[in-house]
Coordinates of C-alpha atoms in Angstrom, one line a residue:
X226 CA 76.5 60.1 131.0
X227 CA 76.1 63.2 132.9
X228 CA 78.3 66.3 132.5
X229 CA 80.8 66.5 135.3
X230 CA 80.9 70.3 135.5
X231 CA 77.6 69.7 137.4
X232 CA 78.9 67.1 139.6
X233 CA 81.9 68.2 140.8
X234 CA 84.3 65.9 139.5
X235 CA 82.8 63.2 141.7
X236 CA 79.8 61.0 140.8
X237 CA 82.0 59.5 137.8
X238 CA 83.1 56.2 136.6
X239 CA 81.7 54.1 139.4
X240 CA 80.1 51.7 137.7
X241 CA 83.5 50.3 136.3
X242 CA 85.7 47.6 137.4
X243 CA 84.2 45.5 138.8
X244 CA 80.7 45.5 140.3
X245 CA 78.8 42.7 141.7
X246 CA 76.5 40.9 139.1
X247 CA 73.1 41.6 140.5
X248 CA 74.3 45.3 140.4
X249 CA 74.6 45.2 136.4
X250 CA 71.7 43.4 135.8
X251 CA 69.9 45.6 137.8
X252 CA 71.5 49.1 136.8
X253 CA 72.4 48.0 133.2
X254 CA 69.6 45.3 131.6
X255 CA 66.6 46.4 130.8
X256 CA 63.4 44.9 128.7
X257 CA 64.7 47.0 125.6
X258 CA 67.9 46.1 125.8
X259 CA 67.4 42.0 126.3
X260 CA 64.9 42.0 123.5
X261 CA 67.5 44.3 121.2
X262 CA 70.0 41.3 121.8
X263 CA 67.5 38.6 121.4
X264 CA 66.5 40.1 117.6
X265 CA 70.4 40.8 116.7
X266 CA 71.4 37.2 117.8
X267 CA 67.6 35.9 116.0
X268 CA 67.9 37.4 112.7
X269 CA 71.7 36.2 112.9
X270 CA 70.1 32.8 112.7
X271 CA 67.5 33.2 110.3
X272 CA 69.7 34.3 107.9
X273 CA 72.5 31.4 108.6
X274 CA 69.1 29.1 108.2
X275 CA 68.4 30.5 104.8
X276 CA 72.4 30.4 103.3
X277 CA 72.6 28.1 100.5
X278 CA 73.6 24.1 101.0
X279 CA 76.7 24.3 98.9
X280 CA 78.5 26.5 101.1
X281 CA 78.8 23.7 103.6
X282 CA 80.2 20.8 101.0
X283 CA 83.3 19.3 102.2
X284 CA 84.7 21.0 99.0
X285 CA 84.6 24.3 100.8
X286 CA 84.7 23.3 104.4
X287 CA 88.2 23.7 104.4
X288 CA 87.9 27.7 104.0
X289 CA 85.5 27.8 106.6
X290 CA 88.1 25.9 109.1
X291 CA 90.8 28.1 108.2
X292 CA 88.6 31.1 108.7
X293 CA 88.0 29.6 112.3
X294 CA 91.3 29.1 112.7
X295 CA 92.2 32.7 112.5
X296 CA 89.7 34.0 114.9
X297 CA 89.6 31.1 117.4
X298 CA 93.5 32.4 117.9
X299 CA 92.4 35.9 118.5
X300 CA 89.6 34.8 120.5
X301 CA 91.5 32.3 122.9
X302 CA 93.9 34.8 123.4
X303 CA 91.4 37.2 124.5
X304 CA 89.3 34.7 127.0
X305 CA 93.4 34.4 128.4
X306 CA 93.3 38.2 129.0
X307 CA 89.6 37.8 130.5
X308 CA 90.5 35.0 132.8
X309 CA 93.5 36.6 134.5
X310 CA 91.8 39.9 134.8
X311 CA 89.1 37.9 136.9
X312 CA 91.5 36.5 138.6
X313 CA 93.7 39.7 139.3
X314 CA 90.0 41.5 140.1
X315 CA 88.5 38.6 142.3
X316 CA 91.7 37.3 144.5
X317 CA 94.7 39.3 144.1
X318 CA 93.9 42.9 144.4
X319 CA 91.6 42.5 146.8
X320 CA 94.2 41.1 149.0
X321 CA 95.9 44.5 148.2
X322 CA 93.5 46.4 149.0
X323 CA 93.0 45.2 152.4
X324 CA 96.9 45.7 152.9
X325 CA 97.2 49.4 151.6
X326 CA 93.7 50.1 153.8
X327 CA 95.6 49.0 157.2
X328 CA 98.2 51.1 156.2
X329 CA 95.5 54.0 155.9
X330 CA 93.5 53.1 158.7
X331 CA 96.8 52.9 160.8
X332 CA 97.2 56.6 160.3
X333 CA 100.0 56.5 157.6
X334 CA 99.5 59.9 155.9
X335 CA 102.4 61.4 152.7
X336 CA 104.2 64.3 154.6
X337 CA 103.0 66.2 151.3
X338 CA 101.0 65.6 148.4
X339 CA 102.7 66.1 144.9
X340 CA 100.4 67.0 142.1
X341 CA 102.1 67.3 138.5
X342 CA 99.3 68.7 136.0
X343 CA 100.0 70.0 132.6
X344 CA 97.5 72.1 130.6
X345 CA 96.6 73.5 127.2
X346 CA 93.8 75.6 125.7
X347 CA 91.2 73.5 128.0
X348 CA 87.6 75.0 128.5
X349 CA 86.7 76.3 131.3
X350 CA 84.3 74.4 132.0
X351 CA 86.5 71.2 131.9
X352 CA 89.6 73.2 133.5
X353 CA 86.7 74.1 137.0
X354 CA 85.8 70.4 137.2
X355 CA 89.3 69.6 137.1
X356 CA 90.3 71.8 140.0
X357 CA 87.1 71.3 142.1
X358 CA 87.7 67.4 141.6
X359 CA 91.4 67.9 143.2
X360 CA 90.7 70.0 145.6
X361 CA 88.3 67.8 147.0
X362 CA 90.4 64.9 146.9
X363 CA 93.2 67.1 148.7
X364 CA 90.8 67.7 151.5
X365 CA 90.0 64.1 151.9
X366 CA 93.4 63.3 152.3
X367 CA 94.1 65.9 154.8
X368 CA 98.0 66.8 154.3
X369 CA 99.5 69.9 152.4
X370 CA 100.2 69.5 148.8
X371 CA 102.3 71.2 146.0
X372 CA 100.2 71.3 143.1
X373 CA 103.0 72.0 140.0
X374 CA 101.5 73.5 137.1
X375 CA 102.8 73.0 133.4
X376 CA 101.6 75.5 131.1
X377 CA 102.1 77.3 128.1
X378 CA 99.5 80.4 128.1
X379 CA 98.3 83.1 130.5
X380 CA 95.1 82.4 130.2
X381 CA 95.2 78.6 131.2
X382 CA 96.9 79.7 133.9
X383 CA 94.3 82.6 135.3
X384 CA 91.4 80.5 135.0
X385 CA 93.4 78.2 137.5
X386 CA 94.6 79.6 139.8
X387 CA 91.4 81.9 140.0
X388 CA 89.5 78.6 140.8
X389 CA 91.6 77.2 143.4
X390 CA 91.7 80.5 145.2
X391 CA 87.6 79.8 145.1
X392 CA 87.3 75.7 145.8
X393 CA 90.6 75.1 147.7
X394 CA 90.8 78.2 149.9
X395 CA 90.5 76.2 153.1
X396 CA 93.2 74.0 152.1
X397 CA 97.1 74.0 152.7
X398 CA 97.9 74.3 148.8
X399 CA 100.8 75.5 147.3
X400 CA 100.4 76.4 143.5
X401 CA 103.3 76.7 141.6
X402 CA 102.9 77.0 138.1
X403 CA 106.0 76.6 135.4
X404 CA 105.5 78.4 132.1
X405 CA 107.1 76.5 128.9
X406 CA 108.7 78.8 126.5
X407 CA 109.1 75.6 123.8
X408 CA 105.9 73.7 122.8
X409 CA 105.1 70.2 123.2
X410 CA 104.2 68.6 126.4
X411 CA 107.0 66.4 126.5
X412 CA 109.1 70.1 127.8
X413 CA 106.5 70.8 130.1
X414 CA 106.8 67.1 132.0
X415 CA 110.7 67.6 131.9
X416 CA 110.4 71.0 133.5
X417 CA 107.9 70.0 136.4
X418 CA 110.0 67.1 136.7
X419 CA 113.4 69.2 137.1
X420 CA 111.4 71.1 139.4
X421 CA 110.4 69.0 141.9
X422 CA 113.9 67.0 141.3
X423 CA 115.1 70.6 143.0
X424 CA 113.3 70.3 145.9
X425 CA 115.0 67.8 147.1
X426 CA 112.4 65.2 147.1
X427 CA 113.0 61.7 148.9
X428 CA 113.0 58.5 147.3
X429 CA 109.7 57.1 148.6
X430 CA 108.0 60.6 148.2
X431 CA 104.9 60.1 145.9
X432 CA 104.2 62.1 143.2
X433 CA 100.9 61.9 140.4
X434 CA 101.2 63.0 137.2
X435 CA 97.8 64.3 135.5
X436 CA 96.7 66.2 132.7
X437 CA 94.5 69.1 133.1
X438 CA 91.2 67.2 131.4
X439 CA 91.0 64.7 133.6
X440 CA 88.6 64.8 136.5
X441 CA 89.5 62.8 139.8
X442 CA 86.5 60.0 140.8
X443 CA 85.7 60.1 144.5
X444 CA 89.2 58.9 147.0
X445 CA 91.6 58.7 144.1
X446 CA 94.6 59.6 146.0
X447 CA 93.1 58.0 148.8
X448 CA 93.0 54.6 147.1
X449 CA 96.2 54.7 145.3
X450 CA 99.2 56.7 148.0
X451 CA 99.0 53.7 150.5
X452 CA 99.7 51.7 148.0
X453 CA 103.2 52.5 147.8
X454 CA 103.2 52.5 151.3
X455 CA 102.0 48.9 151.6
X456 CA 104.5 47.9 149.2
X457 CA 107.9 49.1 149.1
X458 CA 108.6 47.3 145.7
X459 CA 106.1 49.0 143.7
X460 CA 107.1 52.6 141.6
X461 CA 104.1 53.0 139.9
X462 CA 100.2 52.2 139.6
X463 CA 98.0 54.0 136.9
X464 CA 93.7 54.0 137.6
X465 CA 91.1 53.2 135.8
X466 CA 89.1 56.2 133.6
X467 CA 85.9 56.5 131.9
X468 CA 85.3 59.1 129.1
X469 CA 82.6 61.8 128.5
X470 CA 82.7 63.3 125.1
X471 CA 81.3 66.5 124.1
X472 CA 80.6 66.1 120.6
X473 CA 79.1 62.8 118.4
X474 CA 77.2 60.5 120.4
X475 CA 79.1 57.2 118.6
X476 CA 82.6 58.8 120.0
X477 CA 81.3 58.1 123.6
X478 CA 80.1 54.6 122.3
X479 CA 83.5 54.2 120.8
X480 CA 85.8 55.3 123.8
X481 CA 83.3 53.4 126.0
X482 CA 84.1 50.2 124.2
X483 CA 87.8 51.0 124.5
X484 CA 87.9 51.7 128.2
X485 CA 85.8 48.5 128.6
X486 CA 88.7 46.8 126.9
X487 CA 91.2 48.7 128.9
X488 CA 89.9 47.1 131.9
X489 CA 90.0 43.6 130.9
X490 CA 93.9 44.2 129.6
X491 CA 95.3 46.6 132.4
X492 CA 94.2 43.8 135.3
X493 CA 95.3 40.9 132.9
X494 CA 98.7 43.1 132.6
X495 CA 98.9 43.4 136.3
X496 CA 98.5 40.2 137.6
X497 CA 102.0 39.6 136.5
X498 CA 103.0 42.9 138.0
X499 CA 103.9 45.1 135.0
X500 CA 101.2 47.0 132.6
X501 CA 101.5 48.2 129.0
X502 CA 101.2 51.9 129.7
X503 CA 101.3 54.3 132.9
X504 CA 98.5 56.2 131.2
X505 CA 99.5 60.1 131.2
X506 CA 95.8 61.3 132.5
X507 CA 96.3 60.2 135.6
X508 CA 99.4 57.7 137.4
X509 CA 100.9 57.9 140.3
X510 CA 104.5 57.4 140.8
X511 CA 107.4 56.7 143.7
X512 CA 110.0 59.5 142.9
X513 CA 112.8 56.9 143.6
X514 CA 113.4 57.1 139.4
X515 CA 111.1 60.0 138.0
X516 CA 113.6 62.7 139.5
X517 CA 116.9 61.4 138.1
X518 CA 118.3 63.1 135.3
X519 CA 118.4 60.4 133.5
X520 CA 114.3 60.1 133.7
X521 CA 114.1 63.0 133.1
X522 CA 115.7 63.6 129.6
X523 CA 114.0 60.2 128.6
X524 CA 110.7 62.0 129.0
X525 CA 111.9 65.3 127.3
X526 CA 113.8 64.1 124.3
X527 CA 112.8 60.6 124.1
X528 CA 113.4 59.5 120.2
X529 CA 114.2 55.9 118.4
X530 CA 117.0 54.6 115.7
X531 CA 115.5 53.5 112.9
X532 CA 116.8 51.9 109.7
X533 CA 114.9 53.1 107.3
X534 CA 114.0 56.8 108.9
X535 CA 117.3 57.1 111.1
X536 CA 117.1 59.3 114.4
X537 CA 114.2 60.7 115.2
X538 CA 112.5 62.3 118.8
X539 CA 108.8 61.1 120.1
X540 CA 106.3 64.0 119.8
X541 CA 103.3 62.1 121.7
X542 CA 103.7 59.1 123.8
X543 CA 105.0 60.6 127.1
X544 CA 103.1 57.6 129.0
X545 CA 105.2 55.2 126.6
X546 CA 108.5 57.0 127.5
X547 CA 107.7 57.0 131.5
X548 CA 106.6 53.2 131.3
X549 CA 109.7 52.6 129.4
X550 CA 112.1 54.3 131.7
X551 CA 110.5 51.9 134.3
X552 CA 110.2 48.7 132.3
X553 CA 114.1 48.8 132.5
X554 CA 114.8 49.0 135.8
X555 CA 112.6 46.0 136.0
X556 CA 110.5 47.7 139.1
X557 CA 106.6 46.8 140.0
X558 CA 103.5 48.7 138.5
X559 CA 100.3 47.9 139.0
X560 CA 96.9 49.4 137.6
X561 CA 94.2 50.0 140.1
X562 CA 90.7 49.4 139.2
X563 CA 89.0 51.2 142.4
X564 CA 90.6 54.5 141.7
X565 CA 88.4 56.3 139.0
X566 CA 88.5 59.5 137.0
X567 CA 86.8 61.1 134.0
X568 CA 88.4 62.3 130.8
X569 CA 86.8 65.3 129.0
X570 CA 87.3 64.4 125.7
X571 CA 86.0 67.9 123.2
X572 CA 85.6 66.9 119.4
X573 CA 85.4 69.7 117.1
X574 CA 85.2 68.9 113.5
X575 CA 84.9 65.8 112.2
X576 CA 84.6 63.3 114.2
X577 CA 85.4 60.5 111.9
X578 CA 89.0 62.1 110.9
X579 CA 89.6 62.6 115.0
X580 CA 88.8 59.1 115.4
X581 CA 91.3 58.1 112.9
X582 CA 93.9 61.4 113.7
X583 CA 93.7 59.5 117.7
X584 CA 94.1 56.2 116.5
X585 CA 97.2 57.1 114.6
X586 CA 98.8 58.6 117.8
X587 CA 98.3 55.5 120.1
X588 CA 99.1 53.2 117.5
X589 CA 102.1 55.3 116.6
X590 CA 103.1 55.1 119.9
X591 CA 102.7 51.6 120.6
X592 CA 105.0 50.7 117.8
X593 CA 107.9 53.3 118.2
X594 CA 107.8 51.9 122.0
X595 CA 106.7 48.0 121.6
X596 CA 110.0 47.4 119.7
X597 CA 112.6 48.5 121.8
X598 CA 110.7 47.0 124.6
X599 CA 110.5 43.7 123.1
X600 CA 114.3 43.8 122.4
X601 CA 114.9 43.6 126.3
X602 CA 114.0 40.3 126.2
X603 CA 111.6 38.4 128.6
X604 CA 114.3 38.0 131.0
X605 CA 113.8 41.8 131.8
X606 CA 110.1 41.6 132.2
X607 CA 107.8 38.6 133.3
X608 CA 107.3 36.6 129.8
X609 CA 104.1 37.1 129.4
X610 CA 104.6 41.0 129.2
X611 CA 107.0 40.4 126.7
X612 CA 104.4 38.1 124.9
X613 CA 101.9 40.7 124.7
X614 CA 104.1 43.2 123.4
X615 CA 104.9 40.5 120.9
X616 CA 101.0 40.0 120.3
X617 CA 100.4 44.0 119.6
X618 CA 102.5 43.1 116.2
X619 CA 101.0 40.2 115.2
X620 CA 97.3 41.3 115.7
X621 CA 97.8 43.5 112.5
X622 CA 98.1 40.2 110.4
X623 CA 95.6 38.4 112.0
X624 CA 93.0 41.3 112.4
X625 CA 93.6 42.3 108.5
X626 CA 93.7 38.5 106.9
X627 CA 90.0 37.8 108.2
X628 CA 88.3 40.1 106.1
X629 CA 90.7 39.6 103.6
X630 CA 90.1 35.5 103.4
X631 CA 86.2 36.7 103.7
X632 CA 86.7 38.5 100.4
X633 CA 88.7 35.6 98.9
X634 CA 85.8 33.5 99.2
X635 CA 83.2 35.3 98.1
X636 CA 85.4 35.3 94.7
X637 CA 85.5 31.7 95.0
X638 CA 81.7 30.8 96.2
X639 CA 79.6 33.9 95.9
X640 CA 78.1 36.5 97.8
X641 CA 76.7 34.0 100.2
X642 CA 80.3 33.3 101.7
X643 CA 80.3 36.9 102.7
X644 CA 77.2 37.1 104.1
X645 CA 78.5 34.1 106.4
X646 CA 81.4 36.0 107.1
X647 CA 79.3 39.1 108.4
X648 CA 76.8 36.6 110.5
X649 CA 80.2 35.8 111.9
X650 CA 81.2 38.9 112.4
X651 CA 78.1 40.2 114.5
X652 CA 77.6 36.8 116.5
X653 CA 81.3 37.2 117.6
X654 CA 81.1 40.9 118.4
X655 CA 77.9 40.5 120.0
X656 CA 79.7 37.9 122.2
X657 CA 82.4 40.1 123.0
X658 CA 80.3 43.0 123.7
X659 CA 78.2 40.7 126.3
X660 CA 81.6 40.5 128.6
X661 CA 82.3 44.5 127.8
X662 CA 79.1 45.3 129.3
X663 CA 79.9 43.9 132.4
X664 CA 83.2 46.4 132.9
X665 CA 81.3 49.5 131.1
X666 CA 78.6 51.9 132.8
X667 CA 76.2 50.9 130.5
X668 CA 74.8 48.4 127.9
X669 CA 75.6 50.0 124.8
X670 CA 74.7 47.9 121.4
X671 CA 76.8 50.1 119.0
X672 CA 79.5 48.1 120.7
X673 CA 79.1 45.6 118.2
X674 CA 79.7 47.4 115.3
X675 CA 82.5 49.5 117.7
X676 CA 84.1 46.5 118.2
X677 CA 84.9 45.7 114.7
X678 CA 85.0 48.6 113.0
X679 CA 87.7 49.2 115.9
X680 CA 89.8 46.3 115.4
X681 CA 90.0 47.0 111.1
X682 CA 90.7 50.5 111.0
X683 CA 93.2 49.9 114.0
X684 CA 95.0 47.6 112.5
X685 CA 94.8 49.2 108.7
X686 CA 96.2 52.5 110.7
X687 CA 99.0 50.3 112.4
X688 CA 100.1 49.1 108.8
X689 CA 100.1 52.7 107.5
X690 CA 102.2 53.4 110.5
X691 CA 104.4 50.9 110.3
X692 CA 106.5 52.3 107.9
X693 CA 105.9 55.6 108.7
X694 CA 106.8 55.7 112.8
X695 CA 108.7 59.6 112.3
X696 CA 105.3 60.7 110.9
X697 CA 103.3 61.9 113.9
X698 CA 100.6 64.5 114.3
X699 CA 98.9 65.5 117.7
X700 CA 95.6 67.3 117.1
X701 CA 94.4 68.3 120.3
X702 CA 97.3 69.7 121.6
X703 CA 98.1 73.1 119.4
X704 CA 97.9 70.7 116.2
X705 CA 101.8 69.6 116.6
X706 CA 103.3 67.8 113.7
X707 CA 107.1 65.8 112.9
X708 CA 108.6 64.3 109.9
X709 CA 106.0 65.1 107.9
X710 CA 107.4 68.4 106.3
X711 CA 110.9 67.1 105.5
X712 CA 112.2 67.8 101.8
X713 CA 115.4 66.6 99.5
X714 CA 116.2 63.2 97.9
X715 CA 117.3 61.6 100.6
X716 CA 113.6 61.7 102.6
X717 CA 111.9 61.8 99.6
X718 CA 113.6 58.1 98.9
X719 CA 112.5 56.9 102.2
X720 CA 109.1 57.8 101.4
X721 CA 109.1 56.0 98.7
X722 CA 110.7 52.8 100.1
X723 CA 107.8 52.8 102.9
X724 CA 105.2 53.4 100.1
X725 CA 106.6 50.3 98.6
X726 CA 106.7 48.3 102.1
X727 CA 103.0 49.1 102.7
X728 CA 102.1 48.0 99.0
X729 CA 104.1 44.9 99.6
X730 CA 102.4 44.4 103.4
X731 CA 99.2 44.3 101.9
X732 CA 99.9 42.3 98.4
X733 CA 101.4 39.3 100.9
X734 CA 98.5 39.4 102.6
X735 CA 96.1 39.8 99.9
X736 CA 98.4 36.4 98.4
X737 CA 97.9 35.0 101.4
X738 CA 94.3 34.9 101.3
X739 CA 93.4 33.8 97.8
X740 CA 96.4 30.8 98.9
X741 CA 94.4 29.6 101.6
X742 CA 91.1 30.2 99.8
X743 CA 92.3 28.3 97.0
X744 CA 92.3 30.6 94.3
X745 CA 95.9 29.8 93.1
X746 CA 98.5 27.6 93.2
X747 CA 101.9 28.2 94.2
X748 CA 104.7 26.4 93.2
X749 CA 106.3 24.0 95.5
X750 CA 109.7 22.1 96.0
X751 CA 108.3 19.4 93.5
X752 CA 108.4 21.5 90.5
X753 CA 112.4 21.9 91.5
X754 CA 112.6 17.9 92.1
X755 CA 109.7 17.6 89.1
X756 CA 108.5 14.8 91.5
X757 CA 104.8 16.6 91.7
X758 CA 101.8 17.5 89.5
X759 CA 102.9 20.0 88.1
X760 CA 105.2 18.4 85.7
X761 CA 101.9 16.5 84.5

């Protein structure tokens, strides 16, 4: 993928969504890549041809359906997601499209455009693209526009404004920039938000909220402000993104396969008119909630009850806390999968430890907020919302016992029950990344190994986590830590009770597995009513 310092901001993300099929085959599939698929899936069958006989006798065939089992769950599941995101791509948002356009094409125009943008440490490089990107999309729009800056340092804020004065001179801009005495970006948000809450902003003005590393595709704001004019029940909409990584090539593979996913989800979330996350790169919002007080000290202080940890406040998450504050007033949100941007993401270090370091913030976040939200109940949401919500919590089971059963077996019949298990593995991953490839920008075979390696160290992190929700550490902004650091018998107890919840996690899943693989016997009620076998 091209740098977008030498595009602008603009020629980004395109290729997402969802493009017509003789465009992917044409811009995606190549000799190379069909013949790399038609090896992987060939040796994949060689080897299944050459697996000993015994592993199929009816004697073991009951592992092997159990092991199916497991992932035809997941699997069926995810073809649910596929299906409605087709459905919510093909039928229903292009019916919303067409309204918001006639709104556009009518001449409907925001009085004044509302940009929200908080930064920190960004290059300069990344922190130019950003500012070209916006300005262009300002222009294109052709109405005045406050663009309210959240930063903490003098030097984010001169490379800013020094670049607007060169890109944006033409335009009507007002820069206002709020510096943040307290760290954290959760202050910043809550001090932009005050701000614009104090000038007296109407309750169908639109405002976007953005982070100053992500680079606006071509007619952003174009595609998503008429939205809210179209529809007067929606609050909120959040766009799709692609990422470009400076640093290890298999970090753009990785984040490539994610976003792929994102798609698939975000459209199957919005067909029933709610997503998972208002994603803090880049939504836009109606101010009708975001400007109460209310909103407001959500956002700033947001924090969780816990029985084990007690009261603790939300470092990361902001995006949780904002979809939250909406999720309650039961309003619309939708995601947008014409509206495009580009998130610079810079590793330094090891990539490997950032991998799992950003895995243990989402996850993090997804459990402190998938809880509470679940406890609405799916009277407050549409029910199947609620049911994915449910579904984040169970995948960590499900993801977790495959491997687990695959390791069972091998004890039980041999090496070659693992190899089985890892043909498994790359035919079904190599199935799944056939679909990804048709919402990424390009075939990419390291999806396979993306995919799972994804799903295992996801849901090992989630388990960690579990226990551990106060425990949160945000690398690439200032390295912030909580409730890592806290001392005395009291927290040193807790830590040990969610040491022993995590060793007692995985020795019932670990039981689990050598149950169904057959490995032991546990009692049953018969020993109690010594009407079974085992009083033989």
């Amino acid at each position: 993928m091209r740098s977008p310092v030498f595009n602008n901001g603009q020629d980004i993300g395109h290729d997402s969504g969802q493009p017509k099929l003789e465009q992917r085959l044409a811009r995606k599939w190549g000799i190379g890549a069909i013949c790399s698929v038609a090896a992987i899936a060939g040796g994949c069958l060689i080897a299944f041809l050459l697996l000993p006989g015994r592993l199929w006798n009816e004697a073991n065939g009951d592992l092997l359906v159990i092991l199916g089992l497991v992932g035809l769950w997941r699997y069926l599941w995810w073809l649910t997601h596929l299906v409605r995101a087709n459905i919510y791509a093909r039928w229903v948002f292009p019916r919303i499209r067409t309204s918001a356009n006639a709104v556009w094409d009518g001449g409907w125009r925001p009085e004044r455009v509302h940009i929200l943008m908080t930064t920190f440490r960004e290059r300069r490089d990344t922190a130019e693209a950003v500012v070209r990107a916006l300005c262009s999309e300002i222009r294109s729009i052709g109405r005045p526009a406050i663009v309210w800056l959240g930063s903490a340092e003098a030097a984010d804020e001169a490379t800013i404004v020094r670049h607007f004065k060169l890109v944006g001179d033409d335009l009507d801009i007002d820069l206002r920039i709020i510096r943040q005495r307290q760290p954290g970006k959760r202050v910043a948000l809550a001090l932009l938000l005050r701000a614009i809450a104090r000038e007296g902003l109407g309750s169908n003005d639109i405002v976007a909220l953005m982070d100053g590393d992500f680079v606006l595709g071509r007619d952003a704001l174009v595609r998503c402000l008429p939205l809210f004019a179209a529809d007067p029940a929606l609050h909120a909409v959040t766009t799709d993104e692609e990422a470009h990584v400076i640093g290890p090539a298999w970090v753009q593979s990785w984040l490539s396969m994610r976003f792929a996913q994102r798609r698939i989800a975000m459209q199957s979330h919005a067909l029933s008119g709610r997503v998972l996350t208002l994603t803090g790169r880049f939504s836009v919002f109606r101010a009708t909630h975001i400007t109460s007080e209310q909103f407001i000290r959500l956002v700033e202080s947001d924090h969780l009850k816990h029985w084990l940890w007690g009261t603790f406040r939300f470092l990361s998450g902001d995006d949780k806390s904002t979809w939250y504050g909406l999720l309650q007033k039961r309003v619309r949100m939708i995601f947008v999968p014409d509206a495009h941007g580009l998130t610079i993401e810079t590793i330094e270090g090891d990539g490997q430890k950032r991998m799992v370091e950003n895995l243990r913030r989402w996850s993090g976040n997804v459990l402190r907020n998938g809880w509470r939200a679940i406890k609405l109940g799916p009277t407050r949401m549409p029910p199947f919302i609620w049911w994915c919500l449910i579904d984040q919590r169970l995948a960590i089971w499900t993801t977790l016992l495959g491997p687990l059963l695959a390791l069972a077996g091998m004890l039980k019949l041999g090496f070659g029950f693992l190899l089985v298990y890892l043909i498994y593995v790359v035919l079904t991953r190599l199935g799944l990344a056939l679909v990804l490839f048709a919402y990424s920008p390009r075939v990419d075979l390291n999806y396979i190994w993306c995919l799972y390696l994804n799903q295992l160290v996801n849901a090992a992190v989630k388990l960690y986590t579990l226990w551990r929700l106060p425990q949160q550490h945000w690398a690439n902004r200032g390295n912030q830590r909580a409730g890592q650091a806290e001392l005395g018998f009291v927290s040193t107890m807790r830590r040990s009770m969610a040491g022993y919840l995590t060793a007692l996690s995985i020795a019932a899943l670990g039981l689990t597995a050598i149950s169904m693989a057959g490995l032991v016997r546990f009692p049953g009620w018969g020993i109690v009513f010594l009407t079974s076998d085992w009083v033989k």
